[in-house]
């Protein structure tokens, strides 16, 4: 998901993509880009040079998936603070219930 | 995700929800509904009866998440056949490349 979001800003070469997805290992990024290419979500262009220059870009299908993923990210950003507050309320209520059931 | 989609059709009691999410264990469904309630995505109404009747329903926040998840499901349904075809093409090309590199 993160690779798709990073490529939405434009094509990137492998190492630039790796820097943009901080924390991902070389091996994990290689596996990920191969899967995304296999699914037709990204394309891989090879420039004949020594060593060959490889550039990754979103396909139209990749861009359409990015639009849906971006909505999920926006939903999360909009709701996360309220979710955190609800979690605190839920945990407080659960602790109160526990105290009632097992008074110290 | 599946629990949210099933509750979009209307409130359900625990066992009806378990039947609707086939394959989920009682324990896993209990953990899941507690998490969703804690995140404020579903509500839990208890009818005083013996044993107490518990009904789960989507909250407004749950419904708004469902709208985004439904788009992801729709995207998947729209693209899955093409993705499968692209995977076959990718695998065929990978096999052909391998044969060239390591002729039998």
Short mmCIF file of C-alpha atoms in Angstrom, two decimals:
data_model
loop_
_atom_site.label_atom_id
_atom_site.label_comp_id
_atom_site.label_asym_id
_atom_site.label_seq_id
_atom_site.Cartn_x
_atom_site.Cartn_y
_atom_site.Cartn_z
CA UNK A 1 0.00 0.00 0.00
CA UNK A 2 2.81 2.46 0.92
CA UNK A 3 4.67 1.79 -2.35
CA UNK A 4 1.51 2.63 -4.32
CA UNK A 5 1.06 5.86 -2.33
CA UNK A 6 4.70 6.89 -2.87
CA UNK A 7 4.55 6.23 -6.63
CA UNK A 8 1.46 8.43 -6.88
CA UNK A 9 3.83 11.39 -6.71
CA UNK A 10 5.54 10.13 -9.91
CA UNK A 11 7.93 7.42 -11.17
CA UNK A 12 10.82 6.46 -8.93
CA UNK A 13 13.95 4.35 -9.26
CA UNK A 14 14.51 1.44 -6.87
CA UNK A 15 16.77 3.20 -4.35
CA UNK A 16 14.66 6.37 -4.36
CA UNK A 17 11.59 4.21 -3.75
CA UNK A 18 13.41 2.43 -0.94
CA UNK A 19 14.27 5.78 0.72
CA UNK A 20 10.64 6.90 0.29
CA UNK A 21 9.33 3.78 2.05
CA UNK A 22 11.49 4.11 5.12
CA UNK A 23 12.30 0.96 7.02
CA UNK A 24 11.66 -1.45 4.12
CA UNK A 25 14.48 -3.90 3.38
CA UNK A 26 15.95 -4.27 -0.14
CA UNK A 27 14.68 -7.85 -0.27
CA UNK A 28 11.13 -6.90 0.85
CA UNK A 29 10.97 -4.04 -1.66
CA UNK A 30 12.12 -6.37 -4.48
CA UNK A 31 9.39 -8.86 -3.59
CA UNK A 32 6.79 -6.07 -3.31
CA UNK A 33 7.55 -4.40 -6.65
CA UNK A 34 7.54 -7.79 -8.38
CA UNK A 35 4.07 -8.56 -6.90
CA UNK A 36 2.73 -5.11 -7.85
CA UNK A 37 4.12 -5.48 -11.40
CA UNK A 38 2.63 -8.98 -11.66
CA UNK A 39 -0.79 -7.54 -10.64
CA UNK A 40 -0.45 -4.82 -13.28
CA UNK A 41 -0.50 -2.05 -10.64
CA UNK A 42 2.97 -0.72 -11.50
CA UNK A 43 5.14 -0.78 -14.63
CA UNK A 44 8.89 -1.32 -14.76
CA UNK A 45 10.96 0.56 -17.38
CA UNK A 46 14.58 -0.47 -17.97
CA UNK A 47 16.98 2.10 -19.46
CA UNK A 48 19.90 0.38 -21.22
CA UNK A 49 22.91 1.65 -19.26
CA UNK A 50 25.64 0.00 -17.18
CA UNK A 51 24.27 -0.87 -14.70
CA UNK A 52 20.75 -0.77 -16.24
CA UNK A 53 18.52 2.00 -14.82
CA UNK A 54 15.15 0.66 -13.67
CA UNK A 55 12.23 2.99 -13.02
CA UNK A 56 8.86 2.09 -11.47
CA UNK A 57 5.61 3.92 -12.17
CA UNK A 58 1.90 3.46 -11.38
CA UNK A 59 -0.25 2.07 -14.18
CA UNK A 60 -3.80 3.37 -14.70
CA UNK A 61 -5.05 0.43 -12.63
CA UNK A 62 -2.54 1.38 -9.91
CA UNK A 63 -3.78 4.98 -9.95
CA UNK A 64 -7.40 3.83 -9.63
CA UNK A 65 -6.47 1.69 -6.59
CA UNK A 66 -4.59 4.65 -5.13
CA UNK A 67 -7.75 6.77 -5.28
CA UNK A 68 -9.62 4.21 -3.10
CA UNK A 69 -6.66 3.76 -0.73
CA UNK A 70 -6.38 7.55 -0.38
CA UNK A 71 -10.01 7.62 0.81
CA UNK A 72 -9.19 4.96 3.42
CA UNK A 73 -6.21 7.06 4.58
CA UNK A 74 -8.38 10.21 4.69
CA UNK A 75 -11.09 8.32 6.67
CA UNK A 76 -8.46 7.16 9.15
CA UNK A 77 -7.01 10.68 9.58
CA UNK A 78 -10.52 12.11 10.08
CA UNK A 79 -11.56 9.52 12.68
CA UNK A 80 -8.38 8.55 14.53
CA UNK A 81 -8.62 11.14 17.35
CA UNK A 82 -12.24 10.21 18.10
CA UNK A 83 -11.38 6.49 17.97
CA UNK A 84 -8.57 7.07 20.50
CA UNK A 85 -11.01 8.93 22.82
CA UNK A 86 -13.59 6.11 22.50
CA UNK A 87 -10.90 3.54 23.30
CA UNK A 88 -10.02 5.41 26.52
CA UNK A 89 -13.69 5.59 27.52
CA UNK A 90 -14.13 1.87 26.77
CA UNK A 91 -11.02 0.92 28.79
CA UNK A 92 -12.09 3.13 31.73
CA UNK A 93 -15.55 1.52 31.74
CA UNK A 94 -14.01 -1.96 31.55
CA UNK A 95 -11.71 -1.18 34.52
CA UNK A 96 -14.66 0.22 36.53
CA UNK A 97 -16.70 -2.91 35.78
CA UNK A 98 -13.78 -5.08 36.89
CA UNK A 99 -13.45 -3.15 40.19
CA UNK A 100 -17.14 -3.66 40.85
CA UNK A 101 -16.85 -7.37 40.14
CA UNK A 102 -13.61 -7.87 42.12
CA UNK A 103 -13.39 -5.14 44.79
CA UNK A 104 -9.80 -4.87 46.15
CA UNK B 1 -13.90 -5.92 7.75
CA UNK B 2 -16.40 -8.75 7.03
CA UNK B 3 -18.26 -8.09 10.31
CA UNK B 4 -18.70 -4.43 9.32
CA UNK B 5 -19.99 -5.44 5.89
CA UNK B 6 -22.46 -7.95 7.37
CA UNK B 7 -23.81 -5.42 9.91
CA UNK B 8 -24.43 -2.96 7.08
CA UNK B 9 -27.55 -4.98 6.29
CA UNK B 10 -28.88 -4.22 9.82
CA UNK B 11 -28.34 -5.17 13.48
CA UNK B 12 -27.58 -8.79 14.26
CA UNK B 13 -27.33 -10.92 17.37
CA UNK B 14 -24.09 -12.80 18.13
CA UNK B 15 -25.05 -16.18 16.70
CA UNK B 16 -26.68 -14.68 13.60
CA UNK B 17 -23.51 -12.62 13.07
CA UNK B 18 -21.41 -15.75 13.50
CA UNK B 19 -23.48 -17.57 10.83
CA UNK B 20 -23.16 -14.53 8.54
CA UNK B 21 -19.36 -14.52 8.84
CA UNK B 22 -18.88 -18.16 7.96
CA UNK B 23 -15.81 -19.88 9.25
CA UNK B 24 -15.17 -17.49 12.16
CA UNK B 25 -14.78 -19.11 15.59
CA UNK B 26 -16.83 -17.98 18.59
CA UNK B 27 -13.67 -16.80 20.32
CA UNK B 28 -12.44 -14.81 17.28
CA UNK B 29 -15.87 -13.18 16.81
CA UNK B 30 -15.96 -12.23 20.53
CA UNK B 31 -12.53 -10.58 20.22
CA UNK B 32 -13.53 -8.86 16.97
CA UNK B 33 -16.82 -7.36 18.21
CA UNK B 34 -15.07 -6.14 21.39
CA UNK B 35 -12.40 -4.39 19.26
CA UNK B 36 -15.01 -2.86 16.94
CA UNK B 37 -17.08 -1.67 19.92
CA UNK B 38 -13.93 -0.23 21.56
CA UNK B 39 -13.20 1.69 18.31
CA UNK B 40 -16.77 3.04 18.27
CA UNK B 41 -17.54 1.29 14.98
CA UNK B 42 -20.34 -0.87 16.36
CA UNK B 43 -22.73 -0.56 19.31
CA UNK B 44 -23.84 -3.34 21.62
CA UNK B 45 -27.42 -3.31 22.98
CA UNK B 46 -28.33 -5.70 25.82
CA UNK B 47 -31.99 -6.67 26.23
CA UNK B 48 -32.72 -7.76 29.83
CA UNK B 49 -33.85 -11.36 29.39
CA UNK B 50 -32.56 -14.73 30.62
CA UNK B 51 -30.09 -15.24 29.08
CA UNK B 52 -29.61 -11.54 28.13
CA UNK B 53 -30.15 -10.85 24.41
CA UNK B 54 -27.22 -8.91 22.89
CA UNK B 55 -27.54 -7.16 19.55
CA UNK B 56 -24.76 -5.52 17.54
CA UNK B 57 -25.27 -2.63 15.12
CA UNK B 58 -23.09 -0.27 13.08
CA UNK B 59 -22.61 3.22 14.51
CA UNK B 60 -22.50 6.25 12.18
CA UNK B 61 -18.71 5.98 12.24
CA UNK B 62 -19.03 2.28 11.32
CA UNK B 63 -21.32 3.15 8.42
CA UNK B 64 -18.86 5.78 7.13
CA UNK B 65 -16.05 3.19 7.21
CA UNK B 66 -18.30 0.72 5.42
CA UNK B 67 -18.78 3.19 2.55
CA UNK B 68 -14.99 3.31 2.00
CA UNK B 69 -14.59 -0.46 2.41
CA UNK B 70 -17.43 -1.02 -0.08
CA UNK B 71 -15.44 1.01 -2.65
CA UNK B 72 -12.41 -1.21 -2.05
CA UNK B 73 -14.59 -4.32 -2.53
CA UNK B 74 -16.11 -2.81 -5.72
CA UNK B 75 -12.60 -1.94 -7.03
CA UNK B 76 -11.49 -5.51 -6.39
CA UNK B 77 -14.52 -7.01 -8.14
CA UNK B 78 -14.02 -4.67 -11.13
CA UNK B 79 -10.30 -5.46 -11.51
CA UNK B 80 -9.85 -9.06 -10.35
CA UNK B 81 -10.31 -10.75 -13.75
CA UNK B 82 -7.81 -8.42 -15.43
CA UNK B 83 -5.35 -8.87 -12.54
CA UNK B 84 -5.60 -12.66 -12.96
CA UNK B 85 -4.91 -12.35 -16.72
CA UNK B 86 -1.93 -10.06 -16.06
CA UNK B 87 -0.56 -12.57 -13.52
CA UNK B 88 -0.71 -15.35 -16.11
CA UNK B 89 1.06 -13.19 -18.69
CA UNK B 90 3.73 -12.24 -16.11
CA UNK B 91 4.28 -15.89 -15.10
CA UNK B 92 4.47 -17.02 -18.76
CA UNK B 93 7.07 -14.34 -19.49
CA UNK B 94 9.06 -15.28 -16.38
CA UNK B 95 9.07 -18.96 -17.43
CA UNK B 96 10.15 -18.04 -20.99
CA UNK B 97 12.98 -15.89 -19.60
CA UNK B 98 14.08 -18.78 -17.37
CA UNK B 99 14.12 -21.21 -20.34
CA UNK B 100 16.31 -18.77 -22.29
CA UNK B 101 18.68 -18.42 -19.35
CA UNK B 102 18.80 -22.15 -18.54
CA UNK B 103 17.96 -24.14 -21.70
CA UNK B 104 17.05 -27.77 -20.83
#
